[in-house]
């Protein structure tokens, strides 16, 4: 069966520090991979999605970047965090070629202080 | 913005009652999906209804879609305390893989 792992669950970082959040998927090949951000009490904002290794599409210009070094690995990064980067970050996947349901990770609560 | 909107933003009911949440979207869709999120957790897919479907059932869930009004509703029958969560609709506009637009959610509280 397919599983998605996202870590860490909670992260507190000072302003100006770097960020690296990792997400891996098991039990499937060639997934579409997504990073979403959820501000408190708000819906989900799509940040990045990837349909293959090295292929990254950015939906919102911001202080963040994403990379996909392996088929089932998706990384969200920042060189210098801003206060506005605080939020709940969710990784998700679905099957390539289908705009069907998403499977989400358990999320990372990021607090930038 | 293409973002959908759920209504109400918050809903509080007693166990055993039905809960109805509504969602509106702005342009033509391929399908509409409903997700559930427990506090501090990831989202879990509940049900998907395609643009050519009008109603769909899954257990205690009933989803309707009215494409003429660009709206959908999620009904949870005989609610339980364990149904307490936030519920999100997501509109799929087709095209590129990134075209799944989430609403802001309805926070449902079911009191025992």
Short mmCIF file of C-alpha atoms in Angstrom, two decimals:
data_model
loop_
_atom_site.label_atom_id
_atom_site.label_comp_id
_atom_site.label_asym_id
_atom_site.label_seq_id
_atom_site.Cartn_x
_atom_site.Cartn_y
_atom_site.Cartn_z
CA UNK A 1 0.00 0.00 0.00
CA UNK A 2 1.04 3.57 -0.57
CA UNK A 3 2.23 5.78 2.26
CA UNK A 4 3.50 9.31 2.48
CA UNK A 5 5.98 10.50 5.06
CA UNK A 6 6.52 14.12 5.96
CA UNK A 7 8.87 15.48 8.57
CA UNK A 8 9.40 17.12 10.92
CA UNK A 9 5.95 17.46 12.48
CA UNK A 10 6.82 20.70 14.23
CA UNK A 11 9.55 23.22 13.60
CA UNK A 12 10.44 26.52 15.24
CA UNK A 13 12.95 28.59 13.33
CA UNK A 14 14.34 32.13 13.73
CA UNK A 15 13.85 34.73 11.01
CA UNK A 16 16.64 34.55 8.46
CA UNK A 17 17.44 30.89 9.04
CA UNK A 18 17.26 28.26 6.27
CA UNK A 19 14.51 25.69 5.88
CA UNK A 20 14.34 22.17 4.55
CA UNK A 21 11.17 20.08 4.73
CA UNK A 22 11.20 16.62 3.26
CA UNK A 23 8.46 14.42 1.91
CA UNK A 24 8.72 10.88 0.59
CA UNK A 25 6.16 8.56 -0.92
CA UNK A 26 6.30 4.78 -0.77
CA UNK A 27 4.45 2.11 -2.69
CA UNK A 28 3.93 3.94 -5.97
CA UNK A 29 5.94 5.11 -8.94
CA UNK A 30 5.89 8.36 -10.91
CA UNK A 31 3.55 10.23 -8.59
CA UNK A 32 2.62 13.87 -8.94
CA UNK A 33 3.91 15.64 -5.84
CA UNK A 34 2.60 18.81 -4.24
CA UNK A 35 3.46 21.29 -1.50
CA UNK A 36 0.59 23.24 0.06
CA UNK A 37 0.58 25.86 2.80
CA UNK A 38 -2.32 26.43 5.15
CA UNK A 39 -2.47 29.62 7.19
CA UNK A 40 -4.41 29.47 10.46
CA UNK A 41 -8.14 29.13 9.79
CA UNK A 42 -7.65 29.30 6.04
CA UNK A 43 -7.82 27.00 3.07
CA UNK A 44 -4.89 25.45 1.31
CA UNK A 45 -2.65 27.41 -1.00
CA UNK A 46 -0.76 25.41 -3.62
CA UNK A 47 2.92 26.36 -3.56
CA UNK A 48 4.62 23.89 -5.90
CA UNK A 49 3.84 20.76 -7.84
CA UNK A 50 5.99 18.31 -9.74
CA UNK A 51 5.15 15.76 -12.41
CA UNK A 52 8.64 14.24 -12.55
CA UNK A 53 12.23 14.34 -11.34
CA UNK A 54 13.64 17.83 -11.66
CA UNK A 55 10.32 19.22 -12.92
CA UNK A 56 8.94 21.90 -10.62
CA UNK A 57 6.02 24.26 -11.24
CA UNK A 58 5.59 27.23 -8.95
CA UNK A 59 2.12 28.58 -8.33
CA UNK A 60 2.96 31.54 -6.13
CA UNK A 61 6.11 33.69 -6.21
CA UNK A 62 7.61 33.67 -2.74
CA UNK A 63 10.56 33.08 -0.52
CA UNK A 64 10.44 29.32 -0.99
CA UNK A 65 11.73 26.82 -3.51
CA UNK A 66 11.15 23.13 -4.16
CA UNK A 67 13.22 20.31 -5.57
CA UNK A 68 12.58 16.74 -6.61
CA UNK A 69 15.91 14.91 -6.59
CA UNK A 70 14.32 11.45 -6.75
CA UNK A 71 11.05 10.10 -8.11
CA UNK A 72 9.39 9.82 -4.71
CA UNK A 73 11.13 12.63 -2.83
CA UNK A 74 9.98 16.23 -2.67
CA UNK A 75 11.82 18.92 -0.72
CA UNK A 76 10.67 22.39 0.27
CA UNK A 77 13.43 24.88 1.03
CA UNK A 78 14.18 28.44 1.88
CA UNK A 79 17.53 30.21 2.19
CA UNK A 80 16.20 32.83 4.62
CA UNK A 81 12.88 32.45 6.41
CA UNK A 82 10.49 35.36 6.87
CA UNK A 83 7.86 35.78 9.58
CA UNK A 84 5.22 35.39 6.88
CA UNK A 85 6.50 31.88 6.10
CA UNK A 86 4.87 30.59 9.28
CA UNK A 87 2.09 28.12 8.65
CA UNK A 88 1.12 24.51 8.26
CA UNK A 89 2.87 22.86 5.32
CA UNK A 90 1.38 19.82 3.67
CA UNK A 91 2.87 17.46 1.15
CA UNK A 92 0.54 15.48 -1.09
CA UNK A 93 0.62 13.08 -4.03
CA UNK A 94 -1.64 11.62 -6.66
CA UNK A 95 -1.23 9.47 -9.70
CA UNK A 96 0.37 10.96 -12.76
CA UNK A 97 -1.97 11.67 -15.63
CA UNK A 98 -5.06 11.91 -13.47
CA UNK A 99 -6.49 14.95 -11.76
CA UNK A 100 -7.96 12.78 -9.08
CA UNK A 101 -7.91 12.68 -5.32
CA UNK A 102 -4.89 13.74 -3.35
CA UNK A 103 -3.23 11.79 -0.56
CA UNK A 104 -1.80 14.07 2.11
CA UNK A 105 1.03 13.78 4.58
CA UNK A 106 0.51 14.62 8.23
CA UNK A 107 1.89 18.13 7.87
CA UNK A 108 4.62 20.30 9.36
CA UNK A 109 3.72 23.19 11.65
CA UNK A 110 6.35 25.86 11.02
CA UNK A 111 6.69 28.81 13.36
CA UNK A 112 9.11 31.53 12.35
CA UNK A 113 9.99 33.78 15.27
CA UNK B 1 -9.57 34.23 -7.52
CA UNK B 2 -10.92 30.84 -8.47
CA UNK B 3 -11.07 29.74 -4.87
CA UNK B 4 -14.23 28.04 -3.73
CA UNK B 5 -16.07 29.11 -0.64
CA UNK B 6 -17.63 26.91 2.01
CA UNK B 7 -20.67 27.92 3.97
CA UNK B 8 -21.05 28.09 6.91
CA UNK B 9 -17.56 28.81 8.24
CA UNK B 10 -18.46 27.03 11.47
CA UNK B 11 -21.24 24.65 12.44
CA UNK B 12 -22.07 23.26 15.86
CA UNK B 13 -24.61 20.44 16.25
CA UNK B 14 -25.61 17.67 18.64
CA UNK B 15 -24.72 14.05 18.08
CA UNK B 16 -27.34 12.34 15.96
CA UNK B 17 -28.26 15.46 13.99
CA UNK B 18 -27.47 15.95 10.32
CA UNK B 19 -24.80 18.40 9.20
CA UNK B 20 -24.98 20.19 5.88
CA UNK B 21 -22.10 22.14 4.40
CA UNK B 22 -22.17 24.05 1.15
CA UNK B 23 -19.52 24.96 -1.35
CA UNK B 24 -19.54 27.39 -4.26
CA UNK B 25 -17.02 27.67 -7.05
CA UNK B 26 -16.47 30.07 -9.89
CA UNK B 27 -15.77 28.38 -13.23
CA UNK B 28 -16.49 25.09 -14.97
CA UNK B 29 -15.03 22.04 -13.28
CA UNK B 30 -14.09 18.44 -14.12
CA UNK B 31 -14.91 17.26 -10.63
CA UNK B 32 -15.41 18.47 -7.10
CA UNK B 33 -13.91 16.78 -4.08
CA UNK B 34 -14.54 16.91 -0.35
CA UNK B 35 -11.82 16.46 2.24
CA UNK B 36 -11.77 16.21 6.00
CA UNK B 37 -9.05 17.56 8.29
CA UNK B 38 -8.71 16.76 11.96
CA UNK B 39 -7.01 19.51 13.94
CA UNK B 40 -3.29 19.68 13.21
CA UNK B 41 -3.38 16.82 10.75
CA UNK B 42 -3.29 16.28 7.00
CA UNK B 43 -6.40 16.17 4.83
CA UNK B 44 -8.21 12.96 4.06
CA UNK B 45 -10.17 12.51 0.86
CA UNK B 46 -13.86 11.74 1.46
CA UNK B 47 -15.66 11.72 -1.84
CA UNK B 48 -15.36 12.90 -5.45
CA UNK B 49 -18.26 13.88 -7.67
CA UNK B 50 -17.78 14.42 -11.39
CA UNK B 51 -19.30 17.25 -13.37
CA UNK B 52 -21.79 14.91 -15.05
CA UNK B 53 -23.03 13.52 -11.73
CA UNK B 54 -25.69 15.14 -9.57
CA UNK B 55 -25.56 13.10 -6.40
CA UNK B 56 -23.25 10.60 -4.78
CA UNK B 57 -23.36 8.59 -1.57
CA UNK B 58 -20.68 7.03 0.60
CA UNK B 59 -21.79 5.61 3.93
CA UNK B 60 -23.26 8.48 5.95
CA UNK B 61 -22.07 11.03 3.40
CA UNK B 62 -24.20 12.45 0.63
CA UNK B 63 -22.81 14.92 -1.88
CA UNK B 64 -24.79 16.87 -4.44
CA UNK B 65 -23.54 18.96 -7.33
CA UNK B 66 -25.44 21.67 -9.16
CA UNK B 67 -23.31 22.84 -12.06
CA UNK B 68 -25.87 25.47 -13.11
CA UNK B 69 -25.46 27.15 -9.73
CA UNK B 70 -21.78 26.20 -9.41
CA UNK B 71 -22.41 24.76 -5.99
CA UNK B 72 -22.10 21.54 -4.05
CA UNK B 73 -23.29 20.34 -0.68
CA UNK B 74 -22.01 17.73 1.74
CA UNK B 75 -24.50 16.11 4.08
CA UNK B 76 -23.36 14.02 7.02
CA UNK B 77 -26.27 12.07 8.47
CA UNK B 78 -26.58 10.89 12.07
CA UNK B 79 -23.45 12.76 13.08
CA UNK B 80 -21.07 11.47 15.72
CA UNK B 81 -18.62 13.24 18.00
CA UNK B 82 -15.85 11.66 15.89
CA UNK B 83 -17.09 13.67 12.88
CA UNK B 84 -15.74 16.82 14.55
CA UNK B 85 -13.25 18.24 12.04
CA UNK B 86 -12.87 20.82 9.30
CA UNK B 87 -14.33 19.98 5.92
CA UNK B 88 -12.98 21.39 2.66
CA UNK B 89 -14.27 21.33 -0.86
CA UNK B 90 -11.78 21.30 -3.71
CA UNK B 91 -12.63 22.22 -7.27
CA UNK B 92 -10.80 20.48 -10.09
CA UNK B 93 -10.62 22.60 -13.21
CA UNK B 94 -8.75 20.07 -15.30
CA UNK B 95 -5.73 20.91 -17.40
CA UNK B 96 -2.45 20.91 -15.54
CA UNK B 97 -2.00 18.79 -12.47
CA UNK B 98 -2.01 21.80 -10.16
CA UNK B 99 -5.59 22.79 -10.81
CA UNK B 100 -7.20 21.67 -7.54
CA UNK B 101 -8.49 24.76 -5.74
CA UNK B 102 -9.43 24.43 -2.07
CA UNK B 103 -11.98 26.48 -0.18
CA UNK B 104 -11.43 27.85 3.32
CA UNK B 105 -13.38 25.08 5.00
CA UNK B 106 -16.25 24.55 7.40
CA UNK B 107 -15.33 23.78 10.99
CA UNK B 108 -17.82 21.20 12.28
CA UNK B 109 -18.25 20.56 15.98
CA UNK B 110 -20.44 17.63 17.03
CA UNK B 111 -21.30 17.66 20.71
CA UNK B 112 -21.99 14.38 22.51
#
